[in-house]
mmCIF file of C-alpha atoms in Angstrom:
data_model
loop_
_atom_site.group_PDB
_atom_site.id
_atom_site.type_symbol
_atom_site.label_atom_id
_atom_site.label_comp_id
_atom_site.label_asym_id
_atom_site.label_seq_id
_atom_site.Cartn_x
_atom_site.Cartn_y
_atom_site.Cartn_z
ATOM 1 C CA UNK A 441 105.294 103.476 116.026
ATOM 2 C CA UNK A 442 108.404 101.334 116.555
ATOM 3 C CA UNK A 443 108.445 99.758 120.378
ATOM 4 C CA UNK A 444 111.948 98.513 121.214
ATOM 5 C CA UNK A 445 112.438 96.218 124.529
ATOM 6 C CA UNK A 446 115.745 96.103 126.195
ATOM 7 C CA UNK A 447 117.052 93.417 128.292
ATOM 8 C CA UNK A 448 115.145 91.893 131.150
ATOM 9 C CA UNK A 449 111.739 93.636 129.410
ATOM 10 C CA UNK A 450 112.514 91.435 126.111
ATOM 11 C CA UNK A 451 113.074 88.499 127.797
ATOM 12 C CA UNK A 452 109.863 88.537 129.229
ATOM 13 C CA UNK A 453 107.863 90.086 125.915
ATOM 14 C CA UNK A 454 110.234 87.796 123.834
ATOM 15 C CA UNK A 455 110.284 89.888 121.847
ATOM 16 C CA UNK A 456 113.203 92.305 120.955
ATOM 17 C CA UNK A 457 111.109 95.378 118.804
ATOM 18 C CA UNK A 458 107.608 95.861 117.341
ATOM 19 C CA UNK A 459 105.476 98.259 115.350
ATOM 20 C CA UNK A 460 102.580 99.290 117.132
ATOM 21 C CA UNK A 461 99.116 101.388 116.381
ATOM 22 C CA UNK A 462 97.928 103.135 119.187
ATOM 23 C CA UNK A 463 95.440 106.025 120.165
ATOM 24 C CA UNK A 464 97.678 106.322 123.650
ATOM 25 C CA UNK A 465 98.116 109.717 124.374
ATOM 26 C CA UNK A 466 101.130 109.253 126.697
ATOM 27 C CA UNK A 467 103.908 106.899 128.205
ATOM 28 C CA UNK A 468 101.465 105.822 130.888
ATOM 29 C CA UNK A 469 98.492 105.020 128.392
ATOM 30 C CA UNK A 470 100.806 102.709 126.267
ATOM 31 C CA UNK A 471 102.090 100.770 129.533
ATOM 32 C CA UNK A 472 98.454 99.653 130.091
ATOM 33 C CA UNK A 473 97.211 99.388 126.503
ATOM 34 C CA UNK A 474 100.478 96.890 126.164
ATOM 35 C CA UNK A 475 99.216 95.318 129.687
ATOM 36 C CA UNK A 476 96.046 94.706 128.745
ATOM 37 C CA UNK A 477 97.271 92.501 125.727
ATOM 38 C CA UNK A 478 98.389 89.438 127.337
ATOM 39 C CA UNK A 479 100.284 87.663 130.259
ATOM 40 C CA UNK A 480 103.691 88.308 128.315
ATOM 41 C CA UNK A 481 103.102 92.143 128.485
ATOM 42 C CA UNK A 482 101.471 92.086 131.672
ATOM 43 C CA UNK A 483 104.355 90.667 133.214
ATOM 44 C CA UNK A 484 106.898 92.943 131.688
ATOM 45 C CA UNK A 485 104.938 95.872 132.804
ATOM 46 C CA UNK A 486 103.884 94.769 136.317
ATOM 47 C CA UNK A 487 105.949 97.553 137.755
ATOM 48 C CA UNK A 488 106.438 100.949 135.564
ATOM 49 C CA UNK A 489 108.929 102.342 138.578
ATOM 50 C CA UNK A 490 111.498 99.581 137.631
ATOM 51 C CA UNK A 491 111.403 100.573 134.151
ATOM 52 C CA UNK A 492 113.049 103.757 132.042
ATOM 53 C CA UNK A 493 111.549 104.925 128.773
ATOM 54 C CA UNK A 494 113.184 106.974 125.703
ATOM 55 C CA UNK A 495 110.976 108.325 123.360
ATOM 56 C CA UNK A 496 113.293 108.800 119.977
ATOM 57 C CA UNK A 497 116.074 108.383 121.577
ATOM 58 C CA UNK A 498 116.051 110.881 124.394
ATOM 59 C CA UNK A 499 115.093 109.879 127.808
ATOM 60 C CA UNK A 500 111.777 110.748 129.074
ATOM 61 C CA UNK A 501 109.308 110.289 132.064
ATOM 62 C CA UNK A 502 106.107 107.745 131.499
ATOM 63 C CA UNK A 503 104.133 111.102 131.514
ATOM 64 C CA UNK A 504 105.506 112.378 128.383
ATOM 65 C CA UNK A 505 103.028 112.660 125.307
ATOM 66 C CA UNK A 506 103.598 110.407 122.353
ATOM 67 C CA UNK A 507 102.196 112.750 119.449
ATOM 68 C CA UNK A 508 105.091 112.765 116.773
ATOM 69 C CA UNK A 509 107.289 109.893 118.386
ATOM 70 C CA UNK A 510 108.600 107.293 116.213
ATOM 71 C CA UNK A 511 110.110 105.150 118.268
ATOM 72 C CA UNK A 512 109.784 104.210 122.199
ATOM 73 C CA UNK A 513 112.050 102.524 124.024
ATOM 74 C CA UNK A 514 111.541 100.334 127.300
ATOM 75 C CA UNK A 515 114.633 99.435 129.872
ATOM 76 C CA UNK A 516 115.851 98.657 132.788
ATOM 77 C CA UNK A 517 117.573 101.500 134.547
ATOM 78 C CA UNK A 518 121.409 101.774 133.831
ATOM 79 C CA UNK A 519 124.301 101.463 136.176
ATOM 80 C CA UNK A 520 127.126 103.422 135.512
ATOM 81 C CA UNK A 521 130.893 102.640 135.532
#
């Protein structure tokens, strides 16, 4: 699947998108398989709370299953105005 990093989260991967395999089953279970890769990762993903997620383009919640997503999507949250 494609991973896409937004902002602050890129800066700190350094990376702006990836392709990833993964056996996660949710959200939540590709935060800490990308944690457990390195520093970068770990760093980025320190704290889930200050982070929003959209699985194929639609907002979700870090619980959300991944079977049949294509892309995810990590960001800060967004302001409005």
């Amino acid at each position: 699947m494609d991973i896409l990093y937004f902002a602050w989260v890129r800066e700190r991967i350094g990376l702006p998108r990836e392709q990833v395999e993964t056996s996660a089953a949710t959200v939540a279970d590709l935060v800490e398989e990308l944690r457990a890769r390195e520093e970068r990762y770990a760093a980025a993903f320190a704290d889930p709370s200050a982070l929003r997620v959209a699985l194929d383009q639609e907002l979700s919640e870090f619980d959300a299953p991944l079977a049949g997503v294509r892309e995810v999507a990590f960001f800060p949250p967004m302001t409005g105005g």
